CSV table of C-alpha atoms and ligand atoms in Angstrom, one decimal:
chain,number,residue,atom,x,y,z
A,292,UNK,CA,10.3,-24.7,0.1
A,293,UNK,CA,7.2,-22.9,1.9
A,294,UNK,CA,7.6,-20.9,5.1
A,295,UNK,CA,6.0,-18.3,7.5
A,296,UNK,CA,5.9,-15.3,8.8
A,297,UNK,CA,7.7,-14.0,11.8
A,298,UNK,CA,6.0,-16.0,15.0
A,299,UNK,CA,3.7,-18.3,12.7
A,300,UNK,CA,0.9,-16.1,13.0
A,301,UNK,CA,-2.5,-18.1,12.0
A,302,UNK,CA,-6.5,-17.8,12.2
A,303,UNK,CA,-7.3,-19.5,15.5
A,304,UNK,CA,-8.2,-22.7,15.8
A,305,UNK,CA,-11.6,-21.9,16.9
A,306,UNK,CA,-11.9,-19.4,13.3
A,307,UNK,CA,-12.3,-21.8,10.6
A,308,UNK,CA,-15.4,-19.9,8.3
A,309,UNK,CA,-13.6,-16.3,7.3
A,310,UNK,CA,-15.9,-14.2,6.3
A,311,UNK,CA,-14.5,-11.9,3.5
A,312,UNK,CA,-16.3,-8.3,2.3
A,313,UNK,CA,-15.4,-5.6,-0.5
A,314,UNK,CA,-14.7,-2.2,0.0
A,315,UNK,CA,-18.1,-0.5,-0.5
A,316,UNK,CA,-16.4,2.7,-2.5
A,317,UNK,CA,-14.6,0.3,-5.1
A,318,UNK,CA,-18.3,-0.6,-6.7
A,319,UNK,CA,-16.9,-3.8,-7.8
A,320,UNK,CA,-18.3,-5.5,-11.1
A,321,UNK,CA,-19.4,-9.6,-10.4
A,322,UNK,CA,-16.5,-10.6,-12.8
A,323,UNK,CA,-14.1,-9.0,-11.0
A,324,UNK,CA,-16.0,-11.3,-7.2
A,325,UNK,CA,-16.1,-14.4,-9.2
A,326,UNK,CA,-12.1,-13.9,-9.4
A,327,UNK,CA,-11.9,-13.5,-5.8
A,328,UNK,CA,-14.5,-16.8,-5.5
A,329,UNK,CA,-12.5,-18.7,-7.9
A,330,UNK,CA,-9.4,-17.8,-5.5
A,331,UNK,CA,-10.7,-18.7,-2.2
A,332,UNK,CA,-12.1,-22.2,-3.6
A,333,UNK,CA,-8.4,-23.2,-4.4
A,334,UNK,CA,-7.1,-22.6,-0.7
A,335,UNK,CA,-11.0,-24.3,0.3
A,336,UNK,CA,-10.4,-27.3,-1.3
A,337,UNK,CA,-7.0,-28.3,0.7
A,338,UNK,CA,-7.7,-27.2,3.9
A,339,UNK,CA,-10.9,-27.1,6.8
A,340,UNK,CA,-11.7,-23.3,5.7
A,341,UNK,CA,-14.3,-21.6,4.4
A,342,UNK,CA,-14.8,-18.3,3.2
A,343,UNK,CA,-18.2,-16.4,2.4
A,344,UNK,CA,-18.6,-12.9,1.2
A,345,UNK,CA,-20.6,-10.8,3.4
A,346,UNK,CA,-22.0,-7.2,2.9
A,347,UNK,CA,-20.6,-5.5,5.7
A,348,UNK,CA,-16.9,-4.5,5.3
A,349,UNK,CA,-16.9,-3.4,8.8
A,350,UNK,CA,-17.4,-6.8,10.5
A,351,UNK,CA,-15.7,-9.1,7.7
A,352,UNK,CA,-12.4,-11.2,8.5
A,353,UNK,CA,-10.8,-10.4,5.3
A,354,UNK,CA,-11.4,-6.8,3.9
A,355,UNK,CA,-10.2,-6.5,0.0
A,356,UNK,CA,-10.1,-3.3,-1.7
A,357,UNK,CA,-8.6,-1.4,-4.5
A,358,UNK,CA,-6.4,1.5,-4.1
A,359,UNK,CA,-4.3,4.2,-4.9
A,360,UNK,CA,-1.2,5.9,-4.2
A,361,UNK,CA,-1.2,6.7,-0.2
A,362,UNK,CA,-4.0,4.9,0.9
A,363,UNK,CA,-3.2,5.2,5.2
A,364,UNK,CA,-1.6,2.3,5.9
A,365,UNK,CA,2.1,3.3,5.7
A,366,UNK,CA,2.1,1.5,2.4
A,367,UNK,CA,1.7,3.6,-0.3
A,368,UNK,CA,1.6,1.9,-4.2
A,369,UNK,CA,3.2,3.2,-6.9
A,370,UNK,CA,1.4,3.3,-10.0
A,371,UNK,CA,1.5,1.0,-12.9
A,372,UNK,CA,4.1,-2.6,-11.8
A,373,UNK,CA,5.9,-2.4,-8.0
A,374,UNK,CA,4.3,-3.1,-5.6
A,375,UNK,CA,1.2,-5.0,-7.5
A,376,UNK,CA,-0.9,-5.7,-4.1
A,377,UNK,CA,-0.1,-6.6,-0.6
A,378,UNK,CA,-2.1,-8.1,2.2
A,379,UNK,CA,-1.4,-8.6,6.3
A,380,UNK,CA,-1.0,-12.0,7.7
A,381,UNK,CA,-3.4,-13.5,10.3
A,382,UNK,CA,-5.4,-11.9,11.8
A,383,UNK,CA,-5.5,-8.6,10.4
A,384,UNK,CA,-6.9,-9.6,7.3
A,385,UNK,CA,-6.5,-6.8,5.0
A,386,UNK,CA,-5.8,-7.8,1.2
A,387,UNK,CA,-5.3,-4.4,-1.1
A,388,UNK,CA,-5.0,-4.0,-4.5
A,389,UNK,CA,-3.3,-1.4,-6.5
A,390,UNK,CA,-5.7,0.2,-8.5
A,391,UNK,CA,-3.7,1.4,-11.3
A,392,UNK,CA,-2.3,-2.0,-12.2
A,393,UNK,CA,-3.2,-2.9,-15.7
A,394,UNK,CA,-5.7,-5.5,-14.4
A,395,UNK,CA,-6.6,-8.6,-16.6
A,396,UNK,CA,-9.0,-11.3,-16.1
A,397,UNK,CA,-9.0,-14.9,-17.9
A,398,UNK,CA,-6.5,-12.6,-20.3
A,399,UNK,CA,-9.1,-9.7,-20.8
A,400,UNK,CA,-8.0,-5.9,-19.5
A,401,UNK,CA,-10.7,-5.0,-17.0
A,402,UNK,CA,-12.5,-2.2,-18.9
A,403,UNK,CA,-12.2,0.9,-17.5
A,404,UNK,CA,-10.8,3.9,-20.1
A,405,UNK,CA,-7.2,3.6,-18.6
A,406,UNK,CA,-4.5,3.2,-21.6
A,407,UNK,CA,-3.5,-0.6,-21.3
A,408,UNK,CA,-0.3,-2.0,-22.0
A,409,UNK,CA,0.0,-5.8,-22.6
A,410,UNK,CA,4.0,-5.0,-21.3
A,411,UNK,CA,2.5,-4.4,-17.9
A,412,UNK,CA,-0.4,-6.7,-17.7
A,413,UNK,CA,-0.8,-8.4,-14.4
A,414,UNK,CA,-3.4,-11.1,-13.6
A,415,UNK,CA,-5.9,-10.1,-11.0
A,416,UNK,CA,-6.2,-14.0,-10.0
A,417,UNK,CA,-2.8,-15.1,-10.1
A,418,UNK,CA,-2.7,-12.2,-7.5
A,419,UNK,CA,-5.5,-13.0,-5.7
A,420,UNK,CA,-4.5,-16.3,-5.3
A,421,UNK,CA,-1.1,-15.4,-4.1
A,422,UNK,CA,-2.0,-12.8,-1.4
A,423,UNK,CA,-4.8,-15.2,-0.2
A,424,UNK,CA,-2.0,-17.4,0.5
A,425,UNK,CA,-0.5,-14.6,3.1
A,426,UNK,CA,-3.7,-13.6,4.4
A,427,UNK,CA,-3.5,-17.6,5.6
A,428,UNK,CA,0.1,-17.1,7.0
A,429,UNK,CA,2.3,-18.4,4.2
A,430,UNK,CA,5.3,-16.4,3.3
A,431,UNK,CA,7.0,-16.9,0.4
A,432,UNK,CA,8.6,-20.3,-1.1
A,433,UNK,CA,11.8,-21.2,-3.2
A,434,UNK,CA,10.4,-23.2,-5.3
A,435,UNK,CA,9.8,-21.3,-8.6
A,436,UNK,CA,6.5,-22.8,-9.5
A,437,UNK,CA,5.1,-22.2,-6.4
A,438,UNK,CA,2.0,-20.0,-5.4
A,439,UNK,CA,4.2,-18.4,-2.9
A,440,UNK,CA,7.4,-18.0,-5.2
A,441,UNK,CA,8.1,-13.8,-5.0
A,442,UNK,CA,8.2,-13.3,-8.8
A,443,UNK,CA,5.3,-13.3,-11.4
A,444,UNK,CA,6.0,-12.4,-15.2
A,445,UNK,CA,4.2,-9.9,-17.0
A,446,UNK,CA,0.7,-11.2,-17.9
A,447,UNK,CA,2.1,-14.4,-16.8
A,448,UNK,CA,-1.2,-16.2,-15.4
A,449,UNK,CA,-0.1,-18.6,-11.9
A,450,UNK,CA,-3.2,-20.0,-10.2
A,451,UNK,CA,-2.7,-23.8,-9.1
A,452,UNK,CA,-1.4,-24.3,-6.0
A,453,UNK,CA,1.9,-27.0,-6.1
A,454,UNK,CA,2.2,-29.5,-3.7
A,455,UNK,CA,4.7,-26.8,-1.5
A,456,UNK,CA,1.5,-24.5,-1.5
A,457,UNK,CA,-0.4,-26.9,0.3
A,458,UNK,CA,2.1,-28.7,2.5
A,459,UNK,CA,2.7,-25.5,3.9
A,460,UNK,CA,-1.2,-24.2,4.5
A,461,UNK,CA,-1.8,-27.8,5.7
A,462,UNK,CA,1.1,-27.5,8.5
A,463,UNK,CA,-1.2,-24.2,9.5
A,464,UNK,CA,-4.9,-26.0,9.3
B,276,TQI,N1,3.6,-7.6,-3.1
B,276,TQI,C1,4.4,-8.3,-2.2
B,276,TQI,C2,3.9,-9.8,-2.1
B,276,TQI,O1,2.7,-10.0,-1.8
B,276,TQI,C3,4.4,-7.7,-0.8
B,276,TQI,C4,5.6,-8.3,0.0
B,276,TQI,C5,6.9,-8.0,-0.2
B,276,TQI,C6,5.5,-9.3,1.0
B,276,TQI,N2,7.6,-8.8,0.7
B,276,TQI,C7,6.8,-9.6,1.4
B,276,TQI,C8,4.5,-10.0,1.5
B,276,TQI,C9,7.1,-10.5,2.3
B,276,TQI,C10,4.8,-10.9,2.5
B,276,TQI,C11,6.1,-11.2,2.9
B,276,TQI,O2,4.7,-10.6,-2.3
B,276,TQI,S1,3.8,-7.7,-4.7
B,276,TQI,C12,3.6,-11.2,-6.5
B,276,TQI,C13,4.5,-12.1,-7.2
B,276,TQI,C14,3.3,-9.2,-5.3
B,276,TQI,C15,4.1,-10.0,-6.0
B,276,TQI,O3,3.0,-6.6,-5.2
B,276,TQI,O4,5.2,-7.6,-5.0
B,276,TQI,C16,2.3,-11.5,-6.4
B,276,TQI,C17,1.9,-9.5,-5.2
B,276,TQI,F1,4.6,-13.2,-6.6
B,276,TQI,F2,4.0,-12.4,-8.4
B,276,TQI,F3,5.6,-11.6,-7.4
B,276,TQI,C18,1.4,-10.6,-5.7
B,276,TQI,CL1,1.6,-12.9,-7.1
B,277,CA,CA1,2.0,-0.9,-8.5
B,278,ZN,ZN1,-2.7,-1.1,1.9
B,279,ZN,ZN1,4.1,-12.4,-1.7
């Protein structure tokens, strides 16, 4: 079953087009957006949002980045598997990525010289999908097939949201 966090923190009612920019230092390829696109659409379709990328990181609701060890936020990643990404719930809006994941997309590594290991591949829109789900205010669910479920095999690839996944967001919006 679905739940959420502490005090059912939610965009406002009055807050239903999010606005959603990339970190400007990450230099981020268009495959790597159309993940993020692809993402948003699927938490889109079942509720009244909407969610546009805009240029300026500075002004957008949702701010998604990539990076490494300490980053200032008080929590740190830790290399290759932990921690894979974490994002705040409403309405801080902050969705961050750890950079040294072994990153795939539609199974593909994303190319960038690193060694990969298939052992510690993690899908960037399984992910994406996921922590988009928090940014919304969901915590996470029991139900093992769920979106919101805690756990994600290795290279395991979980990106359409179960009937839990959108009771829950549709008890928010
Ligand atoms: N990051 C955790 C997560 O997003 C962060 C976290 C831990 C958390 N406890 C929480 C967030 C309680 C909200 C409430 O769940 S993670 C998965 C999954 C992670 C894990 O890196 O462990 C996914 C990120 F579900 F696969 F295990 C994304 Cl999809
Ligand atoms: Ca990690
Ligand atoms: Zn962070
Ligand atoms: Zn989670």
């Amino acid at each position: 079953h679905y739940s959420f966090f502490p005090g059912r923190p939610r965009w406002p009612a009055n807050k239903r087009d999010l606005t959603y920019a990339f970190a400007p230092q990450n230099g981020l390829t268009d495959d790597i957006k159309i993940v993020f696109t692809r993402a948003f659409d699927r938490w889109s379709e079942v509720t009244p949002l909407t969610f546009t990328e805009i240029a300026s990181y500075q002004s957008a609701d949702i701010k998604i980045g990539f990076f490494s060890g300490d980053h200032n936020d008080g929590e740190p990643f830790d290399g290759p598997m932990g921690t894979l990404a974490h994002a705040f719930s409403p309405p801080a809006g902050h969705f961050h990525l750890d950079g040294e994941e072994n990153w795939v997309i539609d199974g593909a590594p994303i190319a960038d010289g690193n060694f990969f290991s298939i052992l510690s591949a993690v899908d960037l829109e399984s992910v994406a999908v996921h922590e988009i789900g928090h940014l919304l205010g969901l915590g996470h669910s029991s139900v093992e097939d769920a979106i919101m479920y805690p756990t994600l095999g290795a290279g395991t690839r979980r990106v359409e949201l179960r009937n839990d996944d959108i009771l829950g967001v549709q008890e928010l919006y």
